Coordinates of N, CA and C in Angstrom, one line a residue:
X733 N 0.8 -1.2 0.0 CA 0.0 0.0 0.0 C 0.9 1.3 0.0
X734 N 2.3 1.2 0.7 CA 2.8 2.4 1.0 C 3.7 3.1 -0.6
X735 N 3.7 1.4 -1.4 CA 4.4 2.0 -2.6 C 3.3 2.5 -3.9
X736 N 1.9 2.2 -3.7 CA 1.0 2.6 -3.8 C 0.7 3.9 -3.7
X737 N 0.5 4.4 -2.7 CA 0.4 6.1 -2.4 C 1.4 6.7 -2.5
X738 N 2.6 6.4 -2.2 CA 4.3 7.2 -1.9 C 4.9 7.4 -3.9
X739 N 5.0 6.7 -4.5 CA 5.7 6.3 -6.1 C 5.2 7.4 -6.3
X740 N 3.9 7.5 -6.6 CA 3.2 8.5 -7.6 C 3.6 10.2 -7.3
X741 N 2.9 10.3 -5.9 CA 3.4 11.8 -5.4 C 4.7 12.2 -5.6
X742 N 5.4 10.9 -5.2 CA 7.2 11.5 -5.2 C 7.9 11.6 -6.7
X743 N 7.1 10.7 -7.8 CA 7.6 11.1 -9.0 C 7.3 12.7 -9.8
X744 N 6.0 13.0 -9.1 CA 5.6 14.4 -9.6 C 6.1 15.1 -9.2
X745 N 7.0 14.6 -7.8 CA 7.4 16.2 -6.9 C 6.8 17.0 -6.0
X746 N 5.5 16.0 -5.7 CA 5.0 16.2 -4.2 C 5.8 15.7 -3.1
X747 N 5.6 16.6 -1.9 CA 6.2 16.2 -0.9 C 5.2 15.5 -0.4
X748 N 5.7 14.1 0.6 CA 5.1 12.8 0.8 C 5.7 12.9 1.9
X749 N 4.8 12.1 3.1 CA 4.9 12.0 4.5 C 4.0 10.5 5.0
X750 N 5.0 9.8 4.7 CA 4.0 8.3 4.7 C 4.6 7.5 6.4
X751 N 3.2 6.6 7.1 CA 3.9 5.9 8.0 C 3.5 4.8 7.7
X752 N 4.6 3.8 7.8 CA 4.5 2.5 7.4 C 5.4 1.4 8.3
X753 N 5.2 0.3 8.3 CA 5.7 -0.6 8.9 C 6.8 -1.2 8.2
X754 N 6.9 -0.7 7.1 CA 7.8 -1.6 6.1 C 7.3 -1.0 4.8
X755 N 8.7 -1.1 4.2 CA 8.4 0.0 2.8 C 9.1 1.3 2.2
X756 N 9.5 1.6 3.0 CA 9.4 3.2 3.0 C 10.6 3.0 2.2
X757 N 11.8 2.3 2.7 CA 12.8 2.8 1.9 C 12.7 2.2 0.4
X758 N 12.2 1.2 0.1 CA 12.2 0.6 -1.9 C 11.0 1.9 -2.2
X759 N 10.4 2.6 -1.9 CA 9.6 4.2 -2.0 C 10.3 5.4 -2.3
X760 N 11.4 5.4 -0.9 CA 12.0 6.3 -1.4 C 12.9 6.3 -2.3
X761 N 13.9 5.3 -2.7 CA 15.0 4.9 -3.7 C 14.0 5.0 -5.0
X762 N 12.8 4.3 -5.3 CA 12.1 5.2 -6.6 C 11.9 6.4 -6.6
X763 N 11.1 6.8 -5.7 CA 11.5 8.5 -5.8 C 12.3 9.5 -6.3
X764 N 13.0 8.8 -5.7 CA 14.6 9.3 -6.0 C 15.1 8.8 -7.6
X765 N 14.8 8.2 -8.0 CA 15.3 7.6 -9.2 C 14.6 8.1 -10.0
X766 N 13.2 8.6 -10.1 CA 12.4 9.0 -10.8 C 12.6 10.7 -11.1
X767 N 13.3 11.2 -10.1 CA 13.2 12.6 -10.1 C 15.1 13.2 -10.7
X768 N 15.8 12.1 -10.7 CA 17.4 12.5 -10.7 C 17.3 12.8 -12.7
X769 N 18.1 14.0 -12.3 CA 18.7 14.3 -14.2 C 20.3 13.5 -14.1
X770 N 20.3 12.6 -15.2 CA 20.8 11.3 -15.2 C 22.2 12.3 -15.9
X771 N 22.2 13.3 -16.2 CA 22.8 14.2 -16.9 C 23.6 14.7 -16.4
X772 N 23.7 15.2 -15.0 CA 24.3 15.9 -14.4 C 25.2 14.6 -13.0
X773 N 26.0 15.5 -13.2 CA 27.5 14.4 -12.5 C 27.2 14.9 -10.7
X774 N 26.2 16.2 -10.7 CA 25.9 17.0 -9.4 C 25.1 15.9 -8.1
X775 N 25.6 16.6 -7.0 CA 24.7 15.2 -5.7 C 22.9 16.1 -6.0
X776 N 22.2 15.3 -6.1 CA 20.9 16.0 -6.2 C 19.8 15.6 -5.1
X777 N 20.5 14.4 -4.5 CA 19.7 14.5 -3.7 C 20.4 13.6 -2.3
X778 N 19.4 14.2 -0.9 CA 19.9 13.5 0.3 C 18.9 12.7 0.6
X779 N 19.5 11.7 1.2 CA 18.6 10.7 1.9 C 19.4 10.7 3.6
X780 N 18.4 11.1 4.3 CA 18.7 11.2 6.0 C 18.4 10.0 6.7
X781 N 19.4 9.0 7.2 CA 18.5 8.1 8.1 C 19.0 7.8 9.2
X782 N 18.7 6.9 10.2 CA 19.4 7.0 11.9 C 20.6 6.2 12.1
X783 N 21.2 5.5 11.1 CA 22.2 4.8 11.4 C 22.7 3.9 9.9
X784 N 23.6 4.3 10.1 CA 25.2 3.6 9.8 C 24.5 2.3 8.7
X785 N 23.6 1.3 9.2 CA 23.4 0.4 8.6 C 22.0 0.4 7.9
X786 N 21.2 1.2 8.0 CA 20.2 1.6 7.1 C 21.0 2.8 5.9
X787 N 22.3 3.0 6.0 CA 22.7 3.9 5.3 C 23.1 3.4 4.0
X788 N 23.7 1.8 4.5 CA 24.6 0.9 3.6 C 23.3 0.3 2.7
X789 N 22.0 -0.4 3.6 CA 21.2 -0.8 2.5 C 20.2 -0.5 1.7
X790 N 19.9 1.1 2.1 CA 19.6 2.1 1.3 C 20.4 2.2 -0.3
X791 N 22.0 2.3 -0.2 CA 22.9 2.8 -1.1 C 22.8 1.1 -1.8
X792 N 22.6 0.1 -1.2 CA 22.6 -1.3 -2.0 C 21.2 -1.0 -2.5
X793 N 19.9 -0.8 -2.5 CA 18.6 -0.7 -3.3 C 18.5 0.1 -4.0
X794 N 19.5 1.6 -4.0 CA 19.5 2.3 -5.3 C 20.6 2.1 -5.8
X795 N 21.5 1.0 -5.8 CA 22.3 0.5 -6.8 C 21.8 -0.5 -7.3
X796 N 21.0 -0.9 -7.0 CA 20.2 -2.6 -7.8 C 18.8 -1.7 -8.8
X797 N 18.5 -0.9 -8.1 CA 17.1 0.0 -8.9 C 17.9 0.8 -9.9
X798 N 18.9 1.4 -10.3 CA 19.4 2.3 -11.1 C 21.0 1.6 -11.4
X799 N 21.3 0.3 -11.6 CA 22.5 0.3 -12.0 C 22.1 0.3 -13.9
X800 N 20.9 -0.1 -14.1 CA 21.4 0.3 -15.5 C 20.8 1.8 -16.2
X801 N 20.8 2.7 -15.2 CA 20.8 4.4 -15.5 C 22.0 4.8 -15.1
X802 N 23.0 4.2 -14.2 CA 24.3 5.1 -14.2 C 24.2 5.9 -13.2
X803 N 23.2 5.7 -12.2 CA 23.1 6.0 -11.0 C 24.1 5.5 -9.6
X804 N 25.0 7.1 -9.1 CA 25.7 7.0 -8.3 C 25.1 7.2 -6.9
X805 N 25.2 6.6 -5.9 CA 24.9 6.9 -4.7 C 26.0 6.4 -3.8
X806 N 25.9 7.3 -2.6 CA 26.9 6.7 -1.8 C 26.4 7.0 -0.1
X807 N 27.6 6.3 0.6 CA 27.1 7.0 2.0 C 28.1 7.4 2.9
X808 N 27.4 8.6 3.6 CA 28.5 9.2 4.4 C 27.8 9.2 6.1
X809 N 28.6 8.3 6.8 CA 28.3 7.9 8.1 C 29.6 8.0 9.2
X810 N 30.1 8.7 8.7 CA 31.4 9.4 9.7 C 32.0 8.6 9.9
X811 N 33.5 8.4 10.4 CA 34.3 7.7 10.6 C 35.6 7.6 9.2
X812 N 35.6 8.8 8.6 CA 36.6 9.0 7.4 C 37.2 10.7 7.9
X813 N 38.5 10.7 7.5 CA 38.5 11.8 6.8 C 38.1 12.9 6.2
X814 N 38.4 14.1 6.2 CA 38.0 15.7 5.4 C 38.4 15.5 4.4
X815 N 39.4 14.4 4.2 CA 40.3 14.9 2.6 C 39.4 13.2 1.8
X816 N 39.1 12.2 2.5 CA 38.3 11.5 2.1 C 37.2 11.5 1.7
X817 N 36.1 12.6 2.6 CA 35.2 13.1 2.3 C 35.5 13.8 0.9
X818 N 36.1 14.6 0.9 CA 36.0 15.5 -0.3 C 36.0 15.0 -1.4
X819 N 37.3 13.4 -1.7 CA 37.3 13.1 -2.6 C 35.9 12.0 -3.0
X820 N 35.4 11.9 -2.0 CA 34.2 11.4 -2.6 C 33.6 12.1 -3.3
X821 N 33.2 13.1 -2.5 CA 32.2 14.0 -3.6 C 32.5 14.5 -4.9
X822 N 34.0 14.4 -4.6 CA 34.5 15.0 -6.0 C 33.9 14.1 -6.9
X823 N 34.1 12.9 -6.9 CA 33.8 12.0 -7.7 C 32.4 12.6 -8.1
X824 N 31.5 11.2 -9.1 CA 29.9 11.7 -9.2 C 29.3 10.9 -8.3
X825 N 29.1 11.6 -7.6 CA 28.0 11.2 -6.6 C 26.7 11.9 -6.8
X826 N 25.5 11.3 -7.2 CA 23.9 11.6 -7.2 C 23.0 12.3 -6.3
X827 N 23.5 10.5 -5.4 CA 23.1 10.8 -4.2 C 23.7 10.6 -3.1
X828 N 23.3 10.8 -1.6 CA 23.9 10.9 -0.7 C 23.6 10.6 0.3
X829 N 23.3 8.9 1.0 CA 22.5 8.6 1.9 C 23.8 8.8 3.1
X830 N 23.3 9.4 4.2 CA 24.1 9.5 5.5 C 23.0 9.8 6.9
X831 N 23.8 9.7 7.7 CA 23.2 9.5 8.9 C 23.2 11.6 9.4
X832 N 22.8 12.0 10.0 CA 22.2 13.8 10.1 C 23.9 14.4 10.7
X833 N 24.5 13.2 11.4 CA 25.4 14.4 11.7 C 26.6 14.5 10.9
X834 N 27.2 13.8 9.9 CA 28.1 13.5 9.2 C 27.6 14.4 7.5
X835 N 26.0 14.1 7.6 CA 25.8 14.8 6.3 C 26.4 16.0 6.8
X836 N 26.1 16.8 7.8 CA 26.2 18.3 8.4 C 27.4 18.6 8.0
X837 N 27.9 17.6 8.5 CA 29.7 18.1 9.0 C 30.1 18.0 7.4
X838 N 29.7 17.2 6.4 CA 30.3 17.6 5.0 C 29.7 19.2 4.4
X839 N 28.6 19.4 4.9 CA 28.0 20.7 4.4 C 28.6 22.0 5.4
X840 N 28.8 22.1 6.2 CA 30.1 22.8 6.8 C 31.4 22.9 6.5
X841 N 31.4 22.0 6.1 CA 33.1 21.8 5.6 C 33.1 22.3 4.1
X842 N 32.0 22.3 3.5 CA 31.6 22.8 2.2 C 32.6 22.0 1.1
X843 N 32.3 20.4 1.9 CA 33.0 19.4 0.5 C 31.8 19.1 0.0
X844 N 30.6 19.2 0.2 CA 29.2 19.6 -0.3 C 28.2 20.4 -0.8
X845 N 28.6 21.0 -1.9 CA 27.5 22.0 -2.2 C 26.3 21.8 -2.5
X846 N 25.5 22.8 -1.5 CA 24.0 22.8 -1.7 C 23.0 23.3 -2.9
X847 N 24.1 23.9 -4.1 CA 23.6 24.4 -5.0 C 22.7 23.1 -5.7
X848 N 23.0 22.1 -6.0 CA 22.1 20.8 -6.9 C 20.8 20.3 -6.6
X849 N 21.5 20.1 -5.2 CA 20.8 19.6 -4.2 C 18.9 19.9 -4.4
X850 N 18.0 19.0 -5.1 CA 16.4 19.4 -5.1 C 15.6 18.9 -3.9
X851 N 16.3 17.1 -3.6 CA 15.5 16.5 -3.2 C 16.2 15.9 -1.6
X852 N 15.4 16.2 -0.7 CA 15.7 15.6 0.6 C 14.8 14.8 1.5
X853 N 15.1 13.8 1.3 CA 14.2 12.6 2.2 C 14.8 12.0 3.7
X854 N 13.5 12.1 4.7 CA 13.7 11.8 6.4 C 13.3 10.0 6.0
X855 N 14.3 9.2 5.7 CA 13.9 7.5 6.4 C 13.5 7.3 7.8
X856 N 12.4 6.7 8.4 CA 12.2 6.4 9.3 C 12.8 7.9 10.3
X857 N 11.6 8.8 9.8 CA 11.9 10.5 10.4 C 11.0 10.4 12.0
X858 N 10.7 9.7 12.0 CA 10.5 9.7 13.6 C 11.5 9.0 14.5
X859 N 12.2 8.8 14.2 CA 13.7 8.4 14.9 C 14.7 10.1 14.4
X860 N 14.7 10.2 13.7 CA 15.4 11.5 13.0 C 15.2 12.4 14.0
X861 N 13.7 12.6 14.1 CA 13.1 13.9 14.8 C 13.0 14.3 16.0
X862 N 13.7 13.2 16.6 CA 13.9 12.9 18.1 C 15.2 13.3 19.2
X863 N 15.5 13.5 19.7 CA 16.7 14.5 20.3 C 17.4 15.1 19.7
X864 N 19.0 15.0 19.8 CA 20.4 16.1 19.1 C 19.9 15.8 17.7
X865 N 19.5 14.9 17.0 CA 19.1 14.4 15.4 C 18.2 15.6 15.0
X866 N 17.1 15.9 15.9 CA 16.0 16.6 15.2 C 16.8 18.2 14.5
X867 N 17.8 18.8 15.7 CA 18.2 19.6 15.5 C 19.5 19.7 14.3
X868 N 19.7 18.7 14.2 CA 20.9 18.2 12.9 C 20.0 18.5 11.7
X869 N 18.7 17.8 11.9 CA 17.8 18.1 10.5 C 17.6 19.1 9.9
X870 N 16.9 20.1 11.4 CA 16.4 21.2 10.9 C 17.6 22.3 10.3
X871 N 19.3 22.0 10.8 CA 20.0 23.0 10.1 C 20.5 22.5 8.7
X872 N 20.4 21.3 8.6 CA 20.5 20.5 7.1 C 19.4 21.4 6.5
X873 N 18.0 21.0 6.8 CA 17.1 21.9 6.3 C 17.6 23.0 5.8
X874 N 18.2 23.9 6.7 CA 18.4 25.4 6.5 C 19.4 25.5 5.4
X875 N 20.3 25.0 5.8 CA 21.3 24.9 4.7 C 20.8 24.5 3.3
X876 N 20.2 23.6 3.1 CA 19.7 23.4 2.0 C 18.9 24.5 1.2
X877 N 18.2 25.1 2.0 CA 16.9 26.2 1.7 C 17.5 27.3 1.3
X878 N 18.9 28.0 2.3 CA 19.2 29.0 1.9 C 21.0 28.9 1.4
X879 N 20.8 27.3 1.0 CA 22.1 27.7 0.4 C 23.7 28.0 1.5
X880 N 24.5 28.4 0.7 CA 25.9 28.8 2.4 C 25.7 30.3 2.7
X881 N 25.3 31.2 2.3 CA 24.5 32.4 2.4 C 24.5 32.7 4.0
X882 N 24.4 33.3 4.8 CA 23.7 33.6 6.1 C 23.9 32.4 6.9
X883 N 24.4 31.4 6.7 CA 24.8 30.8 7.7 C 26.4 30.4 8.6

């Protein structure tokens, strides 16, 4: 049911807010796959989730959904380097599943620019939204909205 109501909205470019028991992430990986310009080498979009190992099999179901589009995804869950970070990104990276405080710290460090960046999805956002995380979100948010500008 949840890929039922979630596919459609998120291919048009509605924002979608689904609760489910199961699902959400083969939802959001189309999502995401439906909305990426295959064109651009730029990260276009974030995927936020609570840990390290929903980060890894996120980046494995949009590499099995999009290996034959040339879809890059990767993940950033801390425990690397600034100069490692960077060279990731350097590379083509699409997307960018990571856990809230490691995305942060690449968008601070500005081995991440927010200029591409359309699409940002909460996995299992009620875990997200919940203590030091919530507030990781909401400046990811910010960053994203207004860019490195004023922050």
């Amino acid at each position: 049911m949840v890929h039922q109501r979630g596919i459609v909205p998120l291919c048009k470019g509605f924002s979608v807010i689904h609760r489910s028991l199961s699902g959400t992430t083969e939802t959001i990986c189309t999502g995401v796959l439906q909305r990426l310009d295959y064109g651009s080498a730029e990260c276009q979009a974030l995927i936020l989730v609570p840990t390290p190992n929903l980060a890894q099999e996120t980046v494995k179901i949009i590499g099995a959904l999009g290996q034959f589009l040339g879809v890059t995804a990767q993940t950033c869950t801390g425990g690397t380097s600034a100069h490692a970070d960077q060279q990731t990104m350097s590379r083509r990276v699409q997307v960018l599943v990571g856990t809230p405080d490691c995305i942060l710290d690449v968008l601070q460090r500005h081995a991440l620019s927010p200029d591409h960046i359309r699409m940002l999805f909460l996995d299992e956002a009620d875990e997200l939204l919940t203590g030091g995380s919530k507030d990781q979100v909401s400046f990811i948010s910010y960053q994203l909205y207004y860019g490195n500008r004023n922050v």
